[in-house]
Coordinates of C-alpha atoms (C1' of nucleotides) in Angstrom, one line a residue:
Chain K
M17 CA 158.3 63.2 29.9
A18 CA 156.4 61.8 27.0
T19 CA 158.3 58.6 27.5
T20 CA 157.2 58.4 31.1
L21 CA 153.6 58.8 30.2
R22 CA 154.0 56.2 27.5
I23 CA 155.3 53.7 30.0
V24 CA 152.4 54.4 32.4
E25 CA 150.0 53.8 29.6
V26 CA 151.6 50.6 28.5
E27 CA 151.6 49.6 32.1
K28 CA 147.9 50.2 32.3
L29 CA 147.3 48.4 29.1
K30 CA 149.2 45.4 30.3
N31 CA 147.1 45.4 33.4
A32 CA 143.9 45.8 31.4
C33 CA 141.3 43.0 31.5
S34 CA 140.5 43.8 27.9
A35 CA 144.0 42.7 26.9
C36 CA 144.0 39.7 29.2
S37 CA 143.7 36.3 27.8
L38 CA 141.7 35.2 30.8
H39 CA 138.9 37.6 30.4
E40 CA 136.5 34.9 29.4
L41 CA 137.3 32.9 32.5
C42 CA 137.8 35.6 35.1
L43 CA 135.7 38.2 36.7
P44 CA 134.7 40.1 33.5
A45 CA 133.4 37.0 31.8
G46 CA 130.4 37.7 29.6
L47 CA 130.8 41.5 29.5
S48 CA 130.5 43.6 26.4
A49 CA 133.6 45.3 25.0
A50 CA 132.4 48.6 26.4
E51 CA 131.8 47.2 29.9
L52 CA 135.1 45.5 29.8
Q53 CA 136.8 48.9 29.4
S54 CA 135.1 50.1 32.6
V55 CA 136.3 47.0 34.4
D56 CA 139.8 47.8 33.3
Q57 CA 139.7 50.8 35.6
L58 CA 139.0 48.5 38.5
I59 CA 142.3 46.8 38.5
D60 CA 144.5 49.3 40.3
R61 CA 147.6 47.2 40.1
R62 CA 149.2 43.9 39.5
R63 CA 151.2 42.3 42.1
S64 CA 153.6 39.5 41.9
V65 CA 154.1 36.9 44.6
K66 CA 157.2 34.7 44.8
R67 CA 157.0 31.0 45.5
G68 CA 156.5 30.6 49.2
D69 CA 155.4 34.1 49.8
Y70 CA 152.0 35.1 51.3
L71 CA 149.5 36.9 49.1
F72 CA 147.6 37.6 52.3
R73 CA 147.4 36.3 55.8
S74 CA 144.6 35.2 58.0
G75 CA 143.5 38.1 60.2
A76 CA 144.7 40.8 57.8
A77 CA 142.2 43.5 56.8
L78 CA 140.5 43.0 53.5
H79 CA 141.4 45.7 50.9
S80 CA 141.0 43.9 47.7
L81 CA 140.0 40.7 46.0
Y82 CA 142.7 39.0 44.0
A83 CA 142.3 37.6 40.5
I84 CA 145.1 35.2 39.7
R85 CA 146.7 36.1 36.4
S86 CA 149.3 33.3 36.5
G87 CA 150.8 30.9 38.9
F88 CA 149.4 28.7 41.6
I89 CA 148.2 29.6 45.1
K90 CA 146.9 27.6 48.0
S91 CA 144.6 28.9 50.7
C92 CA 144.9 27.5 54.3
V93 CA 142.4 27.7 57.1
L94 CA 144.0 27.7 60.5
H95 CA 142.6 26.3 63.7
E96 CA 143.4 28.3 66.8
D97 CA 145.6 25.5 68.1
G98 CA 147.9 25.6 65.2
R99 CA 146.4 22.9 63.1
E100 CA 146.1 24.1 59.5
Q101 CA 144.3 22.7 56.5
V102 CA 144.5 23.5 52.9
A103 CA 141.1 24.8 51.8
G104 CA 141.8 25.1 48.1
F105 CA 144.3 25.3 45.3
H106 CA 143.8 28.3 43.0
M107 CA 145.0 28.9 39.5
M108 CA 144.7 31.5 36.8
G109 CA 141.3 33.1 36.5
D110 CA 140.3 32.2 40.0
L111 CA 139.2 35.0 42.4
M112 CA 140.6 34.9 45.9
G113 CA 139.6 36.6 49.1
L114 CA 135.8 36.0 48.9
D115 CA 135.7 34.6 52.4
A116 CA 136.9 37.9 53.9
I117 CA 134.0 40.0 52.8
G118 CA 131.8 39.0 55.7
T119 CA 134.1 40.2 58.4
N120 CA 136.5 42.5 56.5
Q121 CA 139.2 40.2 57.6
H122 CA 140.9 37.4 55.8
L123 CA 140.1 34.0 57.3
C124 CA 142.8 32.1 55.6
D125 CA 146.4 32.4 54.5
A126 CA 147.1 32.5 50.8
V127 CA 150.5 31.2 49.9
A128 CA 152.0 31.0 46.4
L129 CA 153.1 27.5 45.4
E130 CA 155.0 29.0 42.4
D131 CA 155.8 32.5 41.3
S132 CA 152.5 34.1 40.6
E133 CA 150.9 37.2 39.4
V134 CA 147.6 38.6 40.7
C135 CA 145.4 41.6 39.8
E136 CA 144.2 43.6 42.8
I137 CA 140.5 44.4 42.7
P138 CA 139.4 46.9 45.5
L139 CA 136.2 45.5 46.8
K140 CA 134.5 48.9 47.3
E141 CA 135.1 49.8 43.7
L142 CA 134.0 46.5 42.4
E143 CA 130.8 46.9 44.4
G144 CA 130.3 50.4 43.1
M145 CA 130.8 49.4 39.5
S146 CA 128.6 46.4 39.8
R147 CA 125.8 48.7 40.7
N148 CA 126.1 50.2 37.3
I149 CA 126.8 47.2 35.3
P150 CA 124.2 44.5 35.9
S151 CA 126.1 41.8 34.1
L152 CA 129.1 42.4 36.2
Q153 CA 127.0 42.2 39.3
Q154 CA 125.5 39.0 38.1
H155 CA 128.8 37.5 37.3
F156 CA 130.3 38.4 40.6
H157 CA 127.3 36.7 42.4
R158 CA 127.8 33.7 40.2
I159 CA 131.5 33.5 41.2
M160 CA 130.7 33.7 44.9
S161 CA 128.0 31.1 44.4
Q162 CA 130.3 28.8 42.6
E163 CA 132.8 29.0 45.4
I164 CA 130.0 27.8 47.7
A165 CA 129.2 25.0 45.3
R166 CA 132.9 24.0 45.2
D167 CA 132.9 24.0 49.0
Y168 CA 129.9 21.7 49.0
G169 CA 131.8 19.3 46.8
V170 CA 134.8 19.3 49.2
M171 CA 132.4 18.6 52.1
L172 CA 131.0 15.6 50.2
L173 CA 134.5 14.5 49.5
L174 CA 135.7 14.8 53.1
G175 CA 132.6 13.5 54.7
S176 CA 131.8 10.5 52.6
M177 CA 134.6 9.3 50.4
R178 CA 137.4 6.8 51.0
A179 CA 141.0 7.7 50.4
E180 CA 141.1 6.3 46.8
E181 CA 137.9 8.1 45.8
R182 CA 139.2 11.4 47.3
L183 CA 142.5 11.2 45.3
A184 CA 140.7 10.2 42.1
A185 CA 138.2 13.1 42.5
F186 CA 141.2 15.4 43.2
L187 CA 143.0 14.4 40.1
L188 CA 139.9 14.7 38.0
N189 CA 139.2 18.1 39.3
L190 CA 142.7 19.3 38.5
S191 CA 142.5 17.7 35.1
Q192 CA 139.2 19.5 34.4
R193 CA 140.5 22.9 35.5
F194 CA 143.7 22.7 33.5
S195 CA 141.7 21.6 30.5
A196 CA 139.3 24.5 30.9
R197 CA 142.3 26.8 30.7
G198 CA 143.6 25.3 27.5
Y199 CA 146.2 22.9 29.0
S200 CA 146.3 19.2 28.7
A201 CA 143.7 17.3 30.7
T202 CA 145.9 14.3 31.1
E203 CA 149.4 15.5 31.7
F204 CA 150.3 18.2 34.2
H205 CA 152.6 19.3 37.0
L206 CA 151.5 18.9 40.6
R207 CA 152.7 22.1 42.2
M208 CA 151.9 21.1 45.7
T209 CA 153.6 18.5 48.0
R210 CA 152.0 15.2 49.0
E211 CA 151.5 16.7 52.4
E212 CA 149.5 19.6 51.0
I213 CA 147.4 17.3 48.9
G214 CA 146.8 15.2 52.0
S215 CA 145.9 18.3 54.0
Y216 CA 143.3 19.3 51.4
L217 CA 141.9 15.8 51.2
G218 CA 141.9 15.0 54.9
L219 CA 144.6 12.4 54.6
K220 CA 148.2 11.9 55.7
L221 CA 151.0 12.3 53.1
E222 CA 151.9 8.6 53.4
T223 CA 148.3 7.7 52.4
V224 CA 148.5 10.0 49.4
S225 CA 151.8 8.5 48.3
R226 CA 150.6 4.9 48.8
T227 CA 147.4 5.6 46.9
L228 CA 149.2 7.3 44.0
S229 CA 151.5 4.3 43.9
R230 CA 148.5 1.9 43.8
F231 CA 146.9 3.9 41.0
Q232 CA 150.1 3.7 39.1
A233 CA 150.3 -0.1 39.7
Q234 CA 146.8 -0.4 38.4
G235 CA 147.7 1.5 35.2
L236 CA 145.4 4.5 35.9
I237 CA 148.2 7.1 36.0
A238 CA 151.9 7.5 35.6
V239 CA 153.5 9.6 38.4
Q240 CA 157.1 10.6 38.6
N241 CA 157.5 13.0 41.5
K242 CA 155.4 16.0 40.6
H243 CA 154.9 15.1 37.0
L244 CA 151.6 13.3 36.5
R245 CA 150.0 11.7 33.5
I246 CA 146.5 10.3 33.6
L247 CA 146.3 7.1 31.6
S248 CA 142.6 6.5 32.0
L249 CA 140.2 9.3 32.8
D250 CA 137.3 6.9 32.6
N251 CA 138.6 4.4 35.1
L252 CA 139.3 7.3 37.5
R253 CA 135.8 8.5 37.0
E254 CA 134.5 5.1 37.7
L255 CA 136.5 5.0 40.9
V256 CA 134.9 8.2 42.2
S257 CA 131.3 7.3 41.6
H258 CA 130.9 3.6 41.7
H259 CA 133.1 2.6 44.6
S260 CA 131.0 0.6 47.0
C261 CA 131.5 1.4 50.6
R262 CA 130.7 4.0 53.2
S263 CA 127.0 4.1 52.4
Chain U
M15 CA 85.0 44.8 49.4
A16 CA 86.7 46.9 52.0
T17 CA 87.1 43.8 54.1
T18 CA 88.9 42.0 51.3
L19 CA 91.3 44.9 50.8
R20 CA 91.9 45.0 54.5
I21 CA 92.9 41.3 54.5
V22 CA 95.3 41.8 51.7
E23 CA 96.9 44.7 53.5
V24 CA 97.2 42.8 56.7
E25 CA 98.7 39.9 54.8
K26 CA 101.3 42.2 53.2
L27 CA 102.1 43.6 56.6
K28 CA 102.5 40.2 58.1
N29 CA 105.0 39.4 55.4
A30 CA 106.9 42.7 55.7
C31 CA 110.5 42.6 56.8
S32 CA 109.8 45.8 58.7
A33 CA 107.4 44.0 61.0
C34 CA 109.6 40.9 61.3
S35 CA 111.5 40.3 64.5
L36 CA 114.3 38.8 62.5
H37 CA 115.2 41.9 60.5
E38 CA 118.3 42.5 62.5
L39 CA 119.5 39.0 61.7
C40 CA 118.2 38.4 58.3
L41 CA 118.9 39.9 54.9
P42 CA 117.9 43.5 55.7
A43 CA 120.2 43.7 58.7
G44 CA 121.6 47.2 59.0
L45 CA 119.2 49.0 56.7
S46 CA 117.5 52.2 57.5
A47 CA 113.8 52.3 58.1
A48 CA 113.2 53.7 54.7
E49 CA 115.3 51.1 53.0
L50 CA 113.6 48.4 55.0
Q51 CA 110.3 49.5 53.4
S52 CA 111.7 49.0 49.9
V53 CA 112.9 45.5 50.9
D54 CA 109.4 44.7 52.1
Q55 CA 108.4 44.7 48.5
L56 CA 111.0 42.1 47.7
I57 CA 109.3 39.4 49.7
D58 CA 106.6 38.3 47.2
R59 CA 105.2 35.6 49.4
R60 CA 105.7 33.5 52.4
R61 CA 105.6 29.8 52.1
S62 CA 105.2 27.1 54.7
V63 CA 106.9 23.8 54.5
K64 CA 105.7 20.8 56.5
R65 CA 108.1 18.6 58.4
G66 CA 109.6 16.2 55.9
D67 CA 108.7 18.2 52.8
Y68 CA 111.2 19.7 50.4
L69 CA 111.6 23.4 50.1
F70 CA 113.5 22.7 46.9
R71 CA 115.3 19.8 45.3
S72 CA 118.6 19.4 43.7
G73 CA 118.4 20.1 40.0
A74 CA 115.4 22.4 40.2
A75 CA 115.6 25.8 38.6
L76 CA 116.4 28.7 40.9
H77 CA 113.7 31.2 41.2
S78 CA 114.1 32.6 44.6
L79 CA 116.3 32.6 47.6
Y80 CA 114.6 31.6 50.8
A81 CA 114.9 33.4 54.2
I82 CA 113.8 31.2 57.0
R83 CA 111.3 32.8 59.2
S84 CA 110.7 29.9 61.5
G85 CA 111.5 26.2 61.7
F86 CA 114.5 24.2 60.9
I87 CA 115.7 23.0 57.5
K88 CA 118.6 20.8 56.4
S89 CA 120.4 20.9 53.1
C90 CA 121.8 17.7 51.5
V91 CA 124.3 17.4 48.7
L92 CA 123.9 14.3 46.7
H93 CA 126.6 12.3 45.0
E94 CA 125.6 10.8 41.6
D95 CA 125.7 7.3 43.1
G96 CA 123.1 7.9 45.7
R97 CA 125.3 8.8 48.6
E98 CA 124.0 12.0 50.2
Q99 CA 125.5 14.2 52.8
V100 CA 124.0 16.9 55.0
A101 CA 125.7 20.1 54.1
G102 CA 124.1 22.3 56.7
F103 CA 121.4 22.8 59.2
H104 CA 119.5 26.1 58.8
M105 CA 117.4 28.1 61.2
M106 CA 115.5 31.3 61.3
G107 CA 117.3 34.3 59.8
D108 CA 119.3 32.0 57.5
L109 CA 119.3 32.5 53.8
M110 CA 119.1 29.4 51.6
G111 CA 119.7 28.8 47.9
L112 CA 123.0 30.7 47.6
D113 CA 124.7 27.7 46.0
A114 CA 122.3 27.8 43.1
I115 CA 123.1 31.3 41.7
G116 CA 126.1 30.0 39.8
T117 CA 124.3 27.6 37.7
N118 CA 120.7 28.7 38.1
Q119 CA 120.0 25.2 39.4
H120 CA 119.8 24.1 43.0
L121 CA 122.7 21.8 43.9
C122 CA 121.3 20.4 47.0
D123 CA 118.0 19.3 48.5
A124 CA 116.4 21.4 51.2
V125 CA 114.2 19.4 53.6
A126 CA 112.3 20.7 56.6
L127 CA 113.1 19.0 59.8
E128 CA 110.1 20.6 61.5
D129 CA 107.2 22.7 60.2
S130 CA 108.8 25.8 58.8
E131 CA 108.0 29.1 57.2
V132 CA 110.2 30.8 54.6
C133 CA 110.1 34.1 52.8
E134 CA 110.6 33.9 49.1
I135 CA 113.0 36.4 47.7
P136 CA 113.2 36.5 43.9
L137 CA 116.9 36.7 43.0
K138 CA 116.4 39.1 40.0
E139 CA 114.5 41.6 42.1
L140 CA 117.0 41.3 45.0
E141 CA 119.8 42.0 42.5
G142 CA 117.9 44.9 41.1
M143 CA 117.2 46.5 44.4
S144 CA 120.7 46.0 45.7
R145 CA 121.9 48.1 42.8
N146 CA 120.0 51.0 44.3
I147 CA 120.6 50.3 48.0
P148 CA 124.3 50.0 48.6
S149 CA 123.9 48.8 52.1
L150 CA 121.6 46.0 50.9
Q151 CA 124.2 45.1 48.3
Q152 CA 126.9 45.0 50.9
H153 CA 124.9 43.0 53.3
F154 CA 124.0 40.4 50.6
H155 CA 127.7 40.1 49.8
R156 CA 128.5 39.7 53.5
I157 CA 125.9 36.9 53.7
M158 CA 127.4 35.0 50.8
S159 CA 130.9 35.5 52.1
Q160 CA 129.8 34.2 55.5
E161 CA 128.4 31.1 53.9
I162 CA 131.9 30.5 52.4
A163 CA 133.5 31.1 55.7
R164 CA 131.1 28.6 57.4
D165 CA 132.0 26.1 54.7
Y166 CA 135.7 26.6 55.4
G167 CA 135.0 25.8 59.1
V168 CA 133.2 22.6 58.1
M169 CA 136.1 21.6 55.9
L170 CA 138.5 22.1 58.8
L171 CA 136.2 20.0 61.0
L172 CA 135.9 17.2 58.4
G173 CA 139.5 17.2 57.4
S174 CA 141.3 17.5 60.6
M175 CA 139.2 16.8 63.7
R176 CA 138.6 13.6 65.6
A177 CA 135.0 12.4 66.3
E178 CA 134.9 14.0 69.8
E179 CA 136.1 17.3 68.6
R180 CA 133.6 17.3 65.7
L181 CA 130.7 16.6 68.0
A182 CA 131.8 19.2 70.5
A183 CA 132.3 21.8 67.7
F184 CA 128.8 20.9 66.4
L185 CA 127.1 21.4 69.8
L186 CA 128.9 24.7 70.4
N187 CA 127.9 25.9 67.0
L188 CA 124.3 25.1 67.6
S189 CA 124.5 26.7 71.1
Q190 CA 126.0 29.9 69.7
R191 CA 123.4 30.1 66.9
F192 CA 120.4 29.5 69.3
S193 CA 121.9 32.0 71.7
A194 CA 122.3 34.6 68.9
R195 CA 118.5 34.2 68.3
G196 CA 117.6 34.8 71.8
Y197 CA 117.2 31.2 72.9
S198 CA 119.1 29.4 75.6
A199 CA 122.7 28.7 74.8
T200 CA 122.8 25.6 77.0
E201 CA 119.5 23.9 76.6
F202 CA 117.8 23.1 73.3
H203 CA 116.1 20.5 71.2
L204 CA 118.0 18.6 68.5
R205 CA 115.7 18.6 65.6
M206 CA 117.8 16.2 63.5
T207 CA 118.4 12.5 64.0
R208 CA 121.7 10.9 65.0
E209 CA 122.1 9.8 61.5
E210 CA 121.8 13.3 60.1
I211 CA 124.2 14.6 62.7
G212 CA 126.6 11.9 61.6
S213 CA 126.1 12.7 58.0
Y214 CA 126.9 16.3 58.6
L215 CA 130.0 15.5 60.6
G216 CA 131.3 12.6 58.5
L217 CA 130.6 10.0 61.1
K218 CA 128.3 7.0 61.5
L219 CA 125.2 7.3 63.7
E220 CA 126.7 4.8 66.2
T221 CA 129.7 6.9 66.6
V222 CA 127.5 10.0 67.3
S223 CA 125.5 8.1 69.8
R224 CA 128.5 6.7 71.6
T225 CA 130.3 10.0 71.7
L226 CA 127.2 11.7 73.1
S227 CA 127.0 9.0 75.8
R228 CA 130.6 9.5 76.6
F229 CA 130.1 13.3 76.9
Q230 CA 127.2 12.6 79.3
A231 CA 129.3 10.2 81.3
Q232 CA 132.0 12.9 81.6
G233 CA 129.4 15.4 82.9
L234 CA 129.8 17.7 79.8
I235 CA 126.2 17.4 78.7
A236 CA 122.8 15.8 79.6
V237 CA 121.1 14.2 76.6
Q238 CA 117.7 12.5 76.7
N239 CA 116.8 11.6 73.2
K240 CA 116.6 14.9 71.3
H241 CA 116.6 17.1 74.4
L242 CA 120.1 18.4 75.1
R243 CA 121.5 20.4 78.0
I244 CA 125.1 21.6 78.0
L245 CA 126.6 21.4 81.4
S246 CA 130.0 22.9 80.7
L247 CA 130.5 25.1 77.7
D248 CA 134.1 25.7 78.7
N249 CA 135.0 22.0 78.8
L250 CA 133.4 21.5 75.4
R251 CA 135.4 24.4 74.1
E252 CA 138.6 23.0 75.5
L253 CA 137.8 19.7 73.8
V254 CA 137.6 21.4 70.4
S255 CA 140.8 23.4 70.5
H256 CA 143.2 21.6 72.8
H257 CA 142.8 18.0 71.9
S258 CA 146.1 16.6 71.0
C259 CA 146.2 14.4 68.0
R260 CA 146.0 14.4 64.2
S261 CA 148.6 17.1 63.8
Chain F
dA28 C1' 95.5 0.7 73.8
dT29 C1' 98.1 -1.9 70.2
dT30 C1' 101.3 -2.5 66.8
dG31 C1' 104.8 -1.4 63.9
dA32 C1' 108.3 1.4 62.0
dA33 C1' 111.8 4.5 62.8
dG34 C1' 115.3 6.0 65.8
dT35 C1' 118.7 5.1 69.7
dT36 C1' 121.9 2.6 72.5
dT37 C1' 125.4 -0.7 73.4
dG38 C1' 128.6 -4.5 72.5
dA39 C1' 132.0 -7.3 69.8
dC40 C1' 134.9 -7.3 66.1
dG41 C1' 137.5 -5.8 61.7
dC42 C1' 139.8 -2.7 58.8
dA43 C1' 141.2 1.7 56.4
dG44 C1' 144.1 4.7 57.3
dA45 C1' 147.2 6.9 61.0
dT46 C1' 151.6 6.5 63.1
dC47 C1' 156.4 5.3 63.5
dA48 C1' 160.6 4.4 61.1
dA49 C1' 164.0 4.3 57.7
dA50 C1' 165.7 4.3 53.2
dA51 C1' 165.9 6.5 48.7
dC52 C1' 165.3 10.4 45.8
dG53 C1' 165.8 15.1 43.8
dG54 C1' 166.9 19.6 43.1
dG55 C1' 168.6 24.1 44.6
dG56 C1' 172.8 26.5 46.4
dG57 C1' 177.5 26.6 47.2
Chain V
dC5 C1' 179.9 19.1 40.5
dC6 C1' 178.6 17.7 44.9
dC7 C1' 176.3 18.2 49.2
dC8 C1' 172.4 18.7 51.9
dC9 C1' 167.8 19.1 53.2
dG10 C1' 163.2 18.6 52.1
dT11 C1' 160.3 15.4 49.8
dT12 C1' 158.8 10.9 48.6
dT13 C1' 158.4 6.0 49.0
dT14 C1' 157.7 1.8 51.3
dG15 C1' 157.2 -1.3 55.3
dA16 C1' 155.5 -2.7 60.0
dT17 C1' 152.4 -1.9 63.5
dC18 C1' 148.6 0.4 65.9
dT19 C1' 144.0 2.4 66.6
dG20 C1' 139.7 5.1 66.0
dC21 C1' 136.0 4.5 63.9
dG22 C1' 133.1 1.7 60.8
dT23 C1' 130.4 -2.5 60.5
dC24 C1' 127.4 -5.9 62.1
dA25 C1' 124.1 -7.3 65.4
dA26 C1' 120.7 -7.2 68.9
dA27 C1' 117.9 -5.1 72.4
dC28 C1' 115.4 -1.1 73.7
dT29 C1' 112.7 3.4 73.3
dT30 C1' 109.7 6.6 71.1
dC31 C1' 106.1 8.0 68.5
dA32 C1' 102.7 7.9 64.9
dA33 C1' 99.0 5.4 62.9
dT34 C1' 95.3 2.3 63.4

DNA sequence: ATTGAAGTTTGACGCAGATCAAAACGGGGG
DNA sequence: CCCCCGTTTTGATCTGCGTCAAACTTCAAT
């Protein structure tokens, strides 16, 4: 009896934001210790998603937002005629499902690219709590706004950059995000295929592969399959901003 | 004395959401009459923006969100190296400035394409009020979410459609939005230049022009300068979804 | 009305990236 | 350990759209 209770408590503690190393990055960023404890009660359960499995599918009803605890998840928008496009790659600390609030239906598929863990955050309860905790409300708004800002960046990339620039911008973006999470900014594992990168960047997989090879030949990076090392962040940055064409 | 007071009151009334024909479309959509009156107090002033003028500029501090009362406004993301891209075209009932909440700085320019009027909505006060009016909070979240959903659509368009499809999707989107505002779904005025359309769609103005000409030759539309008439919504729709290529 | 600047259309041509093809690689399951 | 299938690389060729150019239209300013 006592043991069972104990397990439940430990379970809760394990799920708690206050015990999570991501709480400075994730939804509760910037909350006081007391507020953090309230937010703990939001997380009704953790869920693990195996590589290749769906976290949610386009069209499904929205119950919860999902904060990624660990792993790597892609989101794909689908066109009615079957075309699909990767809309984003998400990693720990990211919040998924924001696009579904407007219609109460998910508009994209979320597929794990590696075994992942997410925290389920029921939207209604988040809304309720954010009415009482202004800093939670603010931070939630910030997160939604940052998603919009990110999308604007992708639009710029898709609408006015050449293949080389897109790839360079993509690698720099990954680098920056890994770095913000305490990992190496210059050496990491690409968890997605060339085709998925291409889909995200509006390119074909052959173009992605060729461009990576070119970068390697130019000494900008070292790629071996999915293992990537950036040899010159500066040169990559230059590539993104300076490159002439496509006024 | 009495006259002055009177003018102030009339002024307030004119600004009031409760008297605005857009209140079913705009921020206060779905609120009760009583709630609507609270929201009236949010709108601290109206502002008019002449054609060509900036509503706000990239980098400027965020004070308020802007609800468009009338007119037509484009938003442009800028790349450090001077490239710029139209990120959206906004019309009455739309809420602008959402991308700035994350950083408290606007990330895009907003330029009026025709003389326009906007309602200024101070963010802090909106946040405060939405803590007390759950349906306002919900609707605000919905609006942000819909902006994300719209962006996903643009990403799909830019990443995986050919020029014809992009243009057709663009025209259908305008059609649908005009129609939702009580205007004709098949006949309207394009307030933006071919170059701005191109920028939004990731195409050059020549391609936009040629494609419009082709649509006209095929009997899908009638264009004369900025005046546009859609002759077959169905055929345009078919063009967007069915067209073969670019798996 | 006149003039100029900005916007639009149309044609000819070139190229970045798509498509097709085939070989090489790698890693997970028996 | 080997086999197999999905992924990646690389080459050859094709094409949609960009680029350059020139004529035309529209509209605002004088």
